[in-house]
Every structure is written in structure tokens, then in C-alpha cells.
Amino acid sequence: MSNSSQCSADPAACAMIDACHETGVNLIWDRVATMMPQCRYGVQGICCRICTMGPCRINPAGKNKVGICGATADTIAARNLVRMIAAGTAAHSDHGRGVAHTLLMAAEGKGDYKIRDEVKLRGLARELGVVEKGKPVLEVAKGVALAVSAQYGQQEGEVVFALRAPADQLKRWRENGVVPRGMDREVVDIMHRTTMGVDSEFHSILHQGVRTALADGWSGSMIATEISDVLFGTPDPIRSRVNLGVLDAKMVNILVHGHEPLLSEMIVIACQDAELIALAKSKGATGINLAGICCTANEILMRHGVPVAGNFLHQELAVATGVVDAMIVDVQCVMPGLGDLGTTFHTKFISTSKMAHFATTEHIQFEESSALESAKKIVRAGIENYPNRKGRAMVPDVRSDMVAGFTAENIATFLGGKYRATYRPLNDAVMSGRFRGAVAVVGCNNPKQCQDAGHVAIIKELLRNDVIVIATGCAAIAAAKVGLLTPEAAEEWGGEGIREVCSTVGIPPVLHMGACVDISRVLMVATNIVKEGGLGTSIVDLPVAGVAPEWMSEKAVAIGFYVIASGIYTVLGSPLPIEGGPGVLDYLTNGIEKVFGGKFAFESDPIKSARLMIDHIDAKRKALGLPPAMYAPKGEAGAREAVAV
């Protein structure tokens, strides 16, 4: 079993890992250890299983230089990679499809959902060509729902939201034929062209990967974010708490985990129901305590202030506290092993999605047409389970305060005020050198790396160099757990420029922008900076970068591709599975920059990773003719933190 300090940088997680090891409970880190060493062909992306003449394993230095059909290592690596992009795009885009369908139901008066942001709805209508002036809100909502739903199956033309990109960026995409037609169209294109006997030229394959990823970032994910705001309300900054210490042993603890807000929004309402609270008290509890795990946590955090129990690698640890009465899941990032763990600790593991069933769970189908009724039924099951707790509670007394809920819209409001919202103060801070630049820190946890260590070390190094940080998903939760999502963090960790600006405006130095699907908000922040003027004519020109220190999912691959295709230099904490294809590796870390403006770098050391991005930012500042950073970095470079188990 692994040493807990090698598994996680979070003291709450370490305490739970040690407790589980003492009682013989098997965790994800233990399963990683049994898998080592992992297959080098798979790691390098040169194992092909597309047809049954294989599997083929390529060894360029040995006798198997090509596959049975003649496919080279570059062909195989490119095919495997873009299939990951197709899967990631399908996952995020399906999220948007579900939200759009729910908007249509609300417009037709079906179910319990309402329109929460009419102003945003009408703005989207105008953008989508839906007549809204003088029309009732539900008629406008129906038109918007049908318009965004049509984007999925669109066969020709360009997805509407891609037109939001700066003109120079859109020109690059058009010149290279990668403006997406429709999300489903591009996913099918990848699956077709990567079957045996179709596309084998790796540049062609990779460019279809770019097109499909852009369909995610500039359409599917953007639809999910925009329509969620319409239905559930556009977030505003809100205070809350984070980490396992938000669980309460005296209350019925309900955890929501997954990615889609349709269920979790109704669970929030159900947990406030007087009848259900009374039922909980009749079972001996003092009330109902709702918290979240992973990106569902980010969704209800940023709109309701619901506390966050942790990120991806906390899901087993939360159950192991012995006080989680129901773990309610929908889709994505849910470990199948949770069901078995739940039987050890009493937790009722409840799946709710038609497409996500688990062998050892209770399935209570969540129906959007009777959403609140379904949510109450699910919460009731957790309450009924409260008397079945086993043994003593093990809740680490560890929690941190945070501020979450920033968006591309309310950043402008914070900077310019309600009646003169503008990005001008942000652009001016960058142009003067108070802010050196900006970095988006995003992505998952990966049990092959020390949980949160990479995220936290990189963010602290960026802040001391006056680089403002935007965070989403599990990365945002990692930052929150160490107090980086509070205004006070600017004083403790920021350089002089960070302290000046953040203290004046009253914002944290790390801006929480939601779930992983909400990286579309980051794209709009970059676009708004370009439109404000003074920092070039394209996202490519901006002194910005992106990093995913602990990525692990196919969704992260799709995100990485649409980010570099949008012109943003992106560092990954572990390589893409392409190192066995030398041409693919060179193109994605060098050549692709000439085409789209962004490229990948791979670096596991968090301080070196931060330095790569700072050097890139400085080079962009120089190219724009901007002065160097106004202030010297604060203190010494952060101590290196282990990132490998």
C-alpha cells in the first residue's frame, strides 16, 4: 500500500488514506500500484486494436516497424489520440444536449424547471437568429432550445458560437478547414476516418481532431454553460467551504457526484424541503447536509454556495468517513468501485442516469419531466439509510473558506462596476505589467501523481510572479482546499502587482470559473480581452497560457486540443499517449503552433512547468512591445513538491 503523503498533498485525504489502510480498505492508489509497470506500448500510443488482424504493437527500433496493414507508428498514435478527442467531445457535448432538451421542456411548460436569466436568454436568441423582441419569454426559450439543439446534427456550414472567436483566430480555422459543422458530424467523421483502410496521413487525422475539439469548446461545452445559466441562473461570486470537514456526523449527509446540473439543482431544492427535514430529524439526525464531489460540486457551489467535499480522488475517501448516507451520481468521473465500498460503510450508492448503470448500486431513474419528485425520492432514500451507519465516524476536521462563481460577464462588472462593466482595467493591468499575464489551471486528479500537489505548486509559483490564475474543475477545488480562492490569498501568495489589483477590486488571485465544461468561459474571457483592445488582434497574441498538471480523462484531451487550436500554449503534467509516434510528437509540440498559434509542452515538475509558462508569457509581452513585469517576483521559487507516487 502506498504512503499517504505520496498519494495526496491534502491532509484530510492523507488522514483518510491512513485510516483505510489500517482497516484493510482498498483504494484507487492501491489499484494503481498493482498495475505497475504499465504497458509501454499503450503509454506511447502505438498499440492498435482497430481491426482484428491485430492487435499490432509497433516497435520502430525492432522488426515491427509498421502494423499488419502497413500503418506506421505516427498513423496509429494519431488515430488513437483523435479517438480520445471524439470520446471527450461526445461527453461534454452530450451534457449540452441534455441541458438544451431541458430548456425545451421548460419552454413547453413541462416539469419543474424555470427560466432564471431572461436577459441572457434574449441575448442568445439574438445571436442565434431567433426573433425575441416583443415575444414572451417561453416562446423565446423554445426558439433558443431548438436552435442550439440543431447545432448537434448540423451537416454543413459553421457552428454559431465559433463566430464569437476573434476574427484573426476564425480566419486561421477557416484557412485550415477546421471550423466545426456540428458536434455529432465531427465525432462521426473521426470514427469513420480512423477505421481500418481510411485516413492514414497523421496531419490529416490530427486536423480532424482539432475540428472535433473545437466543436466541443466553441459549441457543445459552450451550449452547456450558456443554457445552464439561462435555466439555473448566471453565477455571481459566492462564499462557501471545501474539504471533507464539511461533512457533519450529526446530520444526514447527501453527496452529489458527477457532472450534470439537471439532477443536482433539484437535489438542492429537495434537501430544503420541510417534510424531508422533519423525516431526517425523526431518524435521529439534526437535519440534512448537502455537499458535492467533482464537477457537480462546482455547479451547485457557484450558484447556491453548497459546500464541496472534494475533487475526483476524494470520492472513495468521502464514503470511507462512514457518515455519507447517500452518494448520488449521474455521469462521468464516477468510479465503478464505489458501490462495493458503499456496502462496507453503509453508504447507499444511487445511480440516476439512463446511460450510467453500475453493478452494485441502487438505480433510481431521474426523470426531467418529474424532476423535483424524482429528487425527493432520491433524498428520501438517503434519509432512510441514516440509521444503518456502521462503526465510528471518521471525518477529518479539515475545511477551508473560498469564493467561487466568476464568469466572463461578472469579471467585467467587478472591474468596471454594474453600469460601466468593462475589461479595460484588466487589460491596463496587463499592459502596465502589474499583471504579467494570465494562466488557466484546469483538469483532473490522477492517482499516478500526488493529488493536488501539481496544481497548488504551479499556482503559487505563478502568483508570486504576478500571473493571475483562472481555475475550473478539480483544479479549482485543489486550489480552494489550500485557501487560494479567498481575497486574503492575494496578500499571502501574490506578488506586488497581484496584491495591488486584487486588494483594490476585492477578488481572489485565483478565479473559480466552474466545472470542466465551463472552460468555455475561459475562452470568452480571452476573447473579451482581445476585443477590449491593446493586447493584439487574436488570442494567439495574448500573454496567457494553460496547464493541466494532473489530467487523466478523454475529456481533458479534447479540452487541450481546443485550447491550443484557440491559440493558447498549454502544458500537460504527463504526456499525451503519442511518444511512440515521433512525427505526431514533434507536430503537436512544435509544428502545430505555426498553424493554429498554440502548442503542447509536457512537464511533470510543477516549478519547471510554471517557468515554461512564465517564459512564454514574457515572450508574448515582448512581441506586443509591452514593458517587462512591473515588480520582481515575490520571495524565492516555491519548494519542489513530489508529483509522482
XYZ file of C-alpha atoms in Angstrom:
645
model
C 0.000 0.000 0.000
C 1.220 3.493 -0.858
C 2.364 6.019 1.729
C -0.408 8.596 2.123
C 1.932 11.587 1.748
C 2.938 10.267 -1.662
C -0.708 9.865 -2.633
C -2.006 13.319 -1.740
C -0.882 16.781 -0.670
C -4.199 17.235 1.175
C -4.027 16.491 4.934
C -7.689 15.439 5.004
C -7.074 12.935 2.216
C -3.915 11.635 3.933
C -5.805 11.075 7.182
C -8.493 9.073 5.391
C -5.974 7.065 3.341
C -4.161 6.067 6.539
C -7.444 5.141 8.216
C -8.481 2.994 5.241
C -5.147 1.216 5.152
C -5.418 0.413 8.859
C -8.761 -1.296 8.242
C -7.739 -3.003 5.003
C -9.948 -0.930 2.695
C -8.675 -0.979 -0.879
C -8.431 2.453 -2.569
C -7.610 3.726 -6.053
C -3.948 4.294 -5.157
C -3.610 0.628 -4.184
C -5.068 -0.424 -7.512
C -2.591 1.821 -9.340
C 0.285 0.063 -7.565
C -0.915 -3.361 -8.723
C -0.968 -2.146 -12.335
C 2.690 -1.163 -12.397
C 4.606 -1.300 -14.632
C 2.040 -0.240 -17.211
C 2.257 -1.378 -20.839
C 4.745 0.871 -22.634
C 3.007 0.327 -25.972
C -0.221 1.722 -24.546
C 1.546 4.599 -22.788
C 3.287 5.591 -26.028
C 0.126 5.232 -28.116
C 1.474 2.588 -30.504
C -0.823 -0.349 -29.831
C -3.531 -0.667 -32.493
C -6.783 -2.612 -31.925
C -8.895 -1.023 -34.653
C -9.284 -4.282 -36.596
C -8.888 -7.961 -35.722
C -5.830 -8.586 -37.877
C -4.035 -7.300 -34.778
C -3.591 -6.203 -32.090
C -0.452 -4.638 -33.525
C 2.320 -3.282 -31.343
C 4.815 -1.040 -33.100
C 8.493 -1.060 -32.232
C 10.257 1.350 -34.609
C 13.652 0.113 -33.395
C 12.733 -3.563 -33.849
C 11.224 -5.781 -36.507
C 7.640 -4.485 -36.128
C 8.134 -1.061 -37.685
C 4.587 -0.982 -39.122
C 1.333 -2.740 -38.378
C -0.022 -5.709 -40.309
C -1.895 -3.348 -42.657
C 1.200 -1.151 -43.048
C 0.123 1.617 -40.643
C 3.104 3.491 -39.211
C 3.647 4.443 -35.588
C 2.545 8.009 -36.398
C -0.667 6.802 -38.032
C -1.503 4.566 -35.081
C -0.657 7.212 -32.469
C -2.726 9.844 -34.289
C -5.713 7.532 -34.694
C -5.675 6.529 -31.023
C -5.359 10.152 -29.931
C -8.203 11.563 -32.009
C -10.493 8.767 -30.861
C -9.869 10.088 -27.353
C -10.861 13.539 -28.616
C -14.055 12.096 -30.118
C -14.981 10.484 -26.795
C -14.218 13.619 -24.803
C -16.183 15.821 -27.188
C -19.122 13.414 -27.107
C -19.184 13.525 -23.288
C -19.116 17.307 -22.970
C -21.419 17.886 -25.905
C -23.965 15.371 -24.645
C -24.035 17.392 -21.436
C -25.049 20.416 -23.521
C -27.629 18.376 -25.427
C -29.292 17.347 -22.171
C -29.439 20.912 -20.892
C -30.877 22.125 -24.223
C -33.572 19.435 -24.056
C -34.462 20.579 -20.545
C -34.760 24.175 -21.758
C -37.220 22.978 -24.389
C -39.254 21.193 -21.713
C -39.294 24.339 -19.568
C -40.412 26.375 -22.590
C -43.287 23.954 -23.161
C -44.332 24.149 -19.507
C -43.263 20.594 -18.702
C -41.501 19.684 -15.467
C -40.203 21.868 -12.651
C -37.537 23.946 -14.381
C -37.877 27.703 -14.856
C -36.062 30.420 -16.790
C -33.706 32.105 -14.301
C -31.812 34.506 -16.575
C -34.105 36.105 -19.130
C -31.530 38.734 -20.104
C -29.028 36.067 -21.135
C -31.756 34.099 -22.902
C -32.723 37.070 -25.057
C -29.081 37.825 -25.827
C -28.576 34.238 -27.012
C -31.736 34.486 -29.111
C -30.374 37.489 -30.992
C -27.045 35.720 -31.540
C -28.783 32.589 -32.835
C -31.114 34.479 -35.154
C -34.220 33.779 -33.050
C -36.719 36.644 -33.020
C -37.119 37.773 -29.399
C -38.251 41.399 -29.424
C -41.820 41.626 -28.231
C -42.048 37.848 -27.776
C -42.991 36.156 -24.453
C -40.099 34.547 -22.619
C -41.257 30.941 -23.080
C -41.623 31.401 -26.838
C -38.091 32.801 -26.963
C -36.841 29.908 -24.835
C -38.371 27.381 -27.239
C -36.720 29.074 -30.206
C -33.324 29.087 -28.468
C -33.661 25.453 -27.383
C -34.466 24.332 -30.925
C -31.678 26.470 -32.401
C -28.913 25.107 -30.148
C -30.218 21.549 -30.470
C -29.945 21.869 -34.242
C -26.226 22.560 -33.886
C -25.611 18.935 -32.935
C -26.786 17.379 -36.169
C -25.858 20.238 -38.493
C -24.189 18.721 -41.574
C -22.791 21.789 -43.329
C -21.790 25.331 -42.500
C -20.282 26.549 -39.216
C -21.453 26.212 -35.624
C -22.786 29.563 -34.455
C -20.680 30.090 -31.348
C -17.419 29.658 -33.290
C -18.228 33.077 -34.740
C -17.599 34.530 -31.271
C -13.859 33.953 -31.687
C -11.645 36.910 -32.636
C -11.649 37.458 -36.407
C -7.965 36.537 -36.800
C -8.492 33.238 -34.986
C -11.563 32.418 -37.054
C -9.554 33.183 -40.190
C -6.911 30.609 -39.148
C -9.589 27.978 -38.656
C -11.245 28.696 -41.981
C -7.967 28.634 -43.881
C -7.253 25.176 -42.468
C -10.789 23.832 -42.863
C -11.387 23.136 -39.174
C -14.395 25.294 -38.300
C -16.822 22.669 -36.946
C -20.020 21.867 -38.831
C -21.837 20.191 -35.932
C -20.761 18.190 -32.892
C -22.221 14.869 -33.972
C -20.925 15.370 -37.520
C -17.333 15.817 -36.365
C -17.379 12.889 -33.920
C -18.699 10.591 -36.658
C -16.032 11.914 -39.046
C -13.295 10.864 -36.605
C -14.756 7.417 -36.054
C -15.079 6.870 -39.813
C -11.687 8.168 -40.868
C -9.861 6.151 -38.187
C -11.350 2.805 -39.152
C -9.107 0.361 -40.999
C -8.390 1.430 -44.560
C -9.432 5.091 -44.386
C -7.210 8.045 -43.361
C -3.574 7.189 -42.628
C -1.791 10.577 -43.004
C -1.238 11.770 -39.456
C -1.513 15.522 -40.128
C -4.924 14.975 -41.743
C -6.042 12.815 -38.819
C -4.854 15.361 -36.246
C -6.563 18.260 -38.011
C -9.868 16.411 -37.812
C -9.085 16.005 -34.120
C -8.695 19.785 -33.911
C -12.008 20.313 -35.710
C -13.797 17.952 -33.362
C -12.232 19.521 -30.275
C -13.307 22.962 -31.465
C -16.835 21.558 -31.740
C -16.542 20.833 -28.030
C -15.034 24.090 -26.782
C -16.788 26.521 -29.121
C -20.137 24.743 -29.324
C -21.057 21.702 -27.194
C -19.459 22.879 -23.960
C -20.422 26.470 -24.655
C -24.048 25.427 -25.151
C -23.933 23.532 -21.843
C -22.608 26.580 -19.998
C -24.859 29.175 -21.625
C -28.100 27.217 -21.317
C -27.274 26.191 -17.724
C -27.005 29.904 -16.926
C -30.382 30.540 -18.555
C -32.071 27.711 -16.633
C -30.336 27.870 -13.270
C -29.058 31.435 -13.145
C -25.765 33.004 -14.177
C -23.421 32.668 -11.195
C -22.204 35.524 -9.058
C -19.275 35.307 -6.619
C -20.362 33.421 -3.522
C -18.673 32.238 -0.342
C -18.571 28.612 0.758
C -16.343 25.928 2.290
C -14.410 22.961 0.957
C -12.918 19.602 2.006
C -14.075 16.546 3.904
C -14.605 18.600 7.042
C -17.837 19.965 5.528
C -19.460 16.608 6.318
C -21.421 16.572 9.590
C -21.675 13.348 11.579
C -24.891 14.518 13.275
C -26.744 15.171 10.026
C -27.939 13.115 7.078
C -25.139 13.662 4.574
C -26.146 13.656 0.920
C -23.342 13.836 -1.644
C -23.913 14.567 -5.329
C -21.194 13.481 -7.730
C -20.822 13.632 -11.486
C -21.177 16.438 -13.986
C -24.690 17.443 -14.976
C -26.617 20.154 -13.087
C -30.087 18.924 -14.060
C -30.268 16.490 -11.138
C -28.185 18.412 -8.614
C -30.264 21.600 -8.967
C -33.346 19.661 -7.897
C -31.467 17.862 -5.114
C -30.648 21.309 -3.676
C -34.371 22.105 -3.529
C -35.295 18.682 -2.157
C -32.782 18.976 0.697
C -34.561 22.167 1.789
C -37.982 20.514 1.849
C -39.584 20.846 5.281
C -41.162 17.384 5.155
C -37.837 15.718 4.330
C -36.012 17.704 7.020
C -38.628 16.553 9.528
C -38.132 12.967 8.367
C -34.379 13.292 8.895
C -34.940 14.550 12.439
C -37.323 11.665 13.130
C -34.454 9.313 12.271
C -32.244 10.965 14.893
C -30.341 13.407 12.672
C -30.227 17.159 13.262
C -31.037 17.894 9.627
C -29.859 17.339 6.042
C -26.360 18.329 4.914
C -25.782 18.522 1.149
C -22.290 18.621 -0.365
C -20.700 17.852 -3.715
C -17.833 15.946 -5.278
C -16.112 16.768 -8.570
C -17.804 18.948 -11.200
C -21.371 18.560 -9.976
C -19.972 20.133 -6.826
C -18.741 23.107 -8.852
C -22.151 23.540 -10.496
C -24.151 23.836 -7.263
C -21.321 25.635 -5.480
C -21.221 28.534 -7.924
C -24.994 29.020 -7.969
C -26.013 28.132 -4.403
C -22.881 28.114 -2.248
C -23.283 24.389 -1.484
C -20.044 23.213 0.172
C -17.625 20.942 -1.663
C -16.431 17.709 -0.046
C -13.582 17.282 -2.519
C -12.395 16.609 -6.043
C -12.097 13.410 -8.093
C -9.813 11.434 -5.752
C -11.979 12.289 -2.719
C -14.971 10.210 -3.813
C -13.833 6.988 -2.117
C -12.458 8.875 0.887
C -15.787 10.632 1.467
C -17.581 7.281 1.633
C -14.894 5.963 3.999
C -15.754 8.638 6.583
C -18.745 6.469 7.438
C -21.168 9.411 7.502
C -22.254 9.637 3.853
C -25.781 8.281 3.789
C -26.282 8.633 0.029
C -23.860 9.159 -2.829
C -25.993 10.293 -5.769
C -24.295 10.094 -9.164
C -25.129 10.894 -12.753
C -22.371 10.650 -15.396
C -18.608 10.996 -15.861
C -15.698 10.504 -13.423
C -17.689 8.114 -11.219
C -15.578 5.144 -10.083
C -17.421 1.821 -10.597
C -15.853 0.555 -7.364
C -17.863 2.989 -5.252
C -20.727 0.526 -4.971
C -18.592 -2.140 -3.303
C -17.099 0.461 -0.966
C -20.578 1.627 -0.058
C -21.541 -1.829 1.191
C -18.525 -1.744 3.526
C -19.505 1.593 5.038
C -23.369 1.596 4.694
C -23.477 4.373 2.080
C -26.330 3.984 -0.384
C -24.823 4.463 -3.854
C -27.630 5.700 -6.113
C -27.219 5.961 -9.878
C -29.730 8.143 -11.703
C -28.820 8.347 -15.403
C -30.226 6.190 -18.178
C -26.739 5.832 -19.625
C -24.813 5.146 -16.402
C -25.683 1.938 -14.562
C -23.398 0.252 -12.018
C -23.483 -3.395 -10.944
C -23.556 -2.778 -7.196
C -25.852 0.233 -6.918
C -29.467 1.076 -6.460
C -30.774 2.761 -9.595
C -33.449 5.425 -9.160
C -34.169 6.877 -12.567
C -34.114 10.671 -12.619
C -36.830 11.984 -14.911
C -36.660 15.624 -16.034
C -40.433 15.611 -16.577
C -40.949 14.999 -12.837
C -37.632 16.388 -11.645
C -38.488 17.532 -8.125
C -40.495 14.408 -7.375
C -37.537 12.280 -8.533
C -35.108 14.331 -6.437
C -37.250 13.983 -3.305
C -37.466 10.216 -3.799
C -33.683 10.032 -4.060
C -33.066 12.207 -0.981
C -35.643 10.212 0.975
C -33.660 7.038 0.263
C -30.588 8.651 1.825
C -32.541 9.746 4.895
C -33.950 6.247 5.389
C -30.371 4.941 5.319
C -29.164 7.186 8.195
C -29.905 4.627 10.987
C -27.807 1.998 9.165
C -24.428 3.612 9.883
C -21.646 1.211 10.890
C -18.919 1.856 13.449
C -17.491 5.237 14.373
C -17.402 8.298 12.170
C -14.018 9.326 10.736
C -14.482 12.899 9.499
C -11.211 14.863 9.270
C -11.621 18.289 10.856
C -10.217 19.974 7.753
C -12.044 22.618 5.723
C -11.221 25.923 4.047
C -13.161 29.018 3.077
C -13.437 30.020 -0.559
C -15.091 32.387 -3.022
C -16.403 30.851 -6.250
C -18.648 31.756 -9.158
C -16.747 34.056 -11.527
C -17.822 34.329 -15.164
C -16.756 36.163 -18.304
C -19.611 38.586 -17.624
C -19.145 39.333 -13.940
C -15.389 39.839 -14.242
C -16.237 42.921 -16.285
C -18.750 44.009 -13.659
C -16.208 43.637 -10.863
C -13.650 45.643 -12.784
C -15.869 48.417 -14.135
C -18.986 48.434 -11.990
C -22.593 47.477 -12.677
C -23.303 50.329 -15.091
C -19.953 50.507 -16.868
C -18.827 46.888 -16.996
C -15.538 46.659 -18.869
C -12.353 44.651 -19.258
C -10.295 47.862 -19.566
C -8.832 47.719 -16.010
C -7.719 44.113 -16.637
C -6.130 44.975 -19.972
C -4.475 48.009 -18.417
C -3.095 45.907 -15.559
C -1.527 43.542 -18.100
C -0.251 46.312 -20.361
C 1.372 48.164 -17.452
C 2.966 44.987 -16.114
C 1.097 44.831 -12.805
C -0.278 41.553 -14.092
C 2.433 39.745 -16.012
C -0.256 37.696 -17.741
C -2.860 35.041 -17.021
C -2.909 31.246 -16.821
C -5.844 28.834 -16.767
C -5.131 25.930 -14.388
C -7.565 23.141 -15.206
C -8.005 19.409 -15.264
C -8.437 16.308 -13.187
C -6.700 14.424 -10.405
C -4.646 11.412 -11.470
C -3.682 8.742 -8.901
C -0.347 8.293 -10.695
C 0.552 11.738 -9.344
C 0.386 13.186 -5.839
C -3.150 14.589 -5.530
C -3.303 18.404 -5.773
C 0.478 18.856 -5.440
C 1.000 19.908 -9.046
C -1.983 22.270 -9.084
C -1.027 24.017 -5.871
C 2.715 24.343 -6.529
C 2.135 25.742 -10.025
C -0.468 28.256 -8.834
C 1.730 29.551 -6.007
C 4.676 29.977 -8.372
C 2.503 31.849 -10.861
C 1.050 34.144 -8.211
C 4.421 35.172 -6.829
C 5.339 36.139 -10.396
C 2.204 38.302 -10.719
C 0.365 35.932 -13.042
C -3.385 35.971 -12.364
C -4.945 32.477 -12.370
C -8.292 31.176 -13.615
C -9.275 27.688 -12.435
C -12.017 25.190 -13.230
C -12.981 21.651 -12.305
C -10.869 19.574 -9.936
C -8.013 22.076 -10.245
C -10.240 24.801 -8.778
C -11.167 22.540 -5.866
C -7.479 21.767 -5.266
C -6.739 25.492 -5.046
C -9.723 26.061 -2.762
C -8.566 23.399 -0.299
C -5.406 25.390 0.487
C -7.150 28.745 0.723
C -6.156 30.152 -2.671
C -9.749 31.059 -3.569
C -10.047 33.833 -0.984
C -9.205 37.540 -1.366
C -6.739 37.170 1.518
C -4.658 34.762 -0.574
C -3.510 37.688 -2.723
C -1.662 39.135 0.264
C -0.185 35.823 1.336
C 0.921 34.405 -2.021
C 0.728 37.168 -4.620
C 3.461 39.392 -5.959
C 3.162 43.138 -5.578
C 1.065 43.532 -8.722
C -1.374 40.788 -7.721
C -1.717 42.360 -4.280
C -2.331 45.851 -5.692
C -5.039 44.853 -8.154
C -6.803 42.106 -6.183
C -6.956 44.121 -2.959
C -8.327 47.134 -4.844
C -11.038 45.131 -6.598
C -11.642 42.693 -3.723
C -11.197 39.485 -5.685
C -9.133 36.331 -5.053
C -5.926 35.867 -7.075
C -7.386 32.578 -8.335
C -10.774 32.987 -10.012
C -13.080 29.960 -9.804
C -14.958 29.658 -13.110
C -16.917 26.476 -12.605
C -16.848 22.909 -13.845
C -14.597 21.431 -16.531
C -17.334 22.039 -19.115
C -17.095 25.738 -18.183
C -13.660 26.148 -19.747
C -15.773 27.734 -22.460
C -15.981 30.680 -20.022
C -12.182 30.921 -20.162
C -12.348 31.135 -23.962
C -14.790 34.021 -23.657
C -12.562 35.820 -21.133
C -9.675 35.612 -23.621
C -11.949 36.780 -26.437
C -13.203 39.723 -24.385
C -9.625 40.765 -23.579
C -8.806 40.816 -27.303
C -11.951 42.804 -28.100
C -11.166 45.337 -25.369
C -8.013 46.253 -27.307
C -4.361 46.930 -26.693
C -3.206 43.322 -26.494
C -3.157 42.193 -30.100
C -5.819 41.075 -32.510
C -6.069 37.390 -31.645
C -5.922 35.059 -28.648
C -2.574 33.957 -30.097
C -1.146 37.390 -29.224
C -2.129 37.365 -25.556
C 0.367 36.774 -22.699
C -1.608 33.766 -21.493
C -1.140 30.020 -21.116
C -2.967 26.924 -19.884
C -1.908 23.960 -17.780
C -3.424 20.635 -16.731
C -0.975 19.206 -14.175
C -2.912 16.043 -13.255
C -5.106 15.343 -16.298
C -6.417 11.819 -16.855
C -9.612 11.753 -18.946
C -10.513 11.773 -22.634
C -12.415 14.999 -21.965
C -9.100 16.589 -20.982
C -7.610 15.626 -24.354
C -10.498 17.318 -26.184
C -10.081 20.392 -23.975
C -6.333 20.534 -24.576
C -6.841 20.429 -28.327
C -9.443 23.175 -28.490
C -7.297 25.324 -26.215
C -4.164 25.061 -28.399
C -6.302 25.467 -31.525
C -7.595 28.685 -29.959
C -4.005 29.913 -29.792
C -3.060 29.137 -26.185
C 0.224 27.481 -25.186
C -0.681 24.504 -22.980
C 1.459 22.465 -20.583
C 0.407 18.959 -19.544
C 1.774 17.338 -16.394
C 2.081 13.997 -18.170
C 2.474 13.387 -21.908
C -0.292 12.572 -24.318
C -0.029 8.911 -25.416
C 1.885 9.805 -28.586
C 5.563 9.433 -27.723
C 5.846 6.317 -29.869
C 4.946 8.404 -32.932
C 7.869 10.812 -33.453
C 6.144 12.790 -36.194
C 2.988 13.257 -34.140
C 5.022 14.238 -31.081
C 7.035 16.847 -32.989
C 3.988 18.292 -34.695
C 1.953 18.743 -31.507
C 4.848 20.255 -29.542
C 6.294 22.368 -32.391
C 4.744 22.457 -35.872
C 1.107 22.966 -34.928
C 1.934 26.366 -33.414
C 2.588 27.765 -36.902
C -0.879 26.636 -37.997
C -3.133 27.494 -35.053
C -0.961 29.558 -32.714
C -0.858 27.188 -29.753
C 1.063 24.021 -28.944
C 1.613 21.463 -26.186
C 4.501 21.033 -23.784
C 4.876 18.134 -21.348
C 6.425 18.736 -17.925
C 5.836 16.825 -14.685
C 7.843 19.143 -12.415
C 5.410 21.884 -11.270
C 8.024 24.624 -10.861
C 9.549 23.900 -14.265
C 6.022 23.852 -15.696
C 5.303 27.276 -14.201
C 8.597 28.616 -15.557
C 7.753 27.386 -19.061
C 4.523 29.368 -18.944
C 6.134 32.464 -17.441
C 8.810 32.435 -20.145
C 6.080 32.091 -22.780
C 4.147 35.000 -21.243
C 7.279 37.163 -21.207
C 7.919 36.355 -24.869
C 4.346 37.374 -25.755
C 4.748 40.623 -23.816
C 7.928 41.390 -25.724
C 6.245 40.642 -29.069
C 3.471 43.102 -28.159
C 6.027 45.773 -27.259
C 4.925 45.777 -23.609
C 7.292 46.618 -20.750
C 8.624 43.812 -18.540
C 6.681 42.855 -15.426
C 6.468 45.871 -13.140
C 7.677 44.080 -9.999
C 10.268 41.465 -9.117
C 8.857 38.049 -8.117
C 7.836 37.684 -4.503
C 10.325 35.651 -2.452
C 12.107 32.574 -3.659
C 10.779 29.932 -6.010
C 8.482 27.506 -4.223
C 9.902 24.297 -2.873
C 9.569 21.441 -5.317
C 6.779 19.097 -4.400
C 6.741 15.425 -5.377
C 4.199 14.747 -8.098
C 4.745 11.035 -8.723
C 3.529 8.242 -6.483
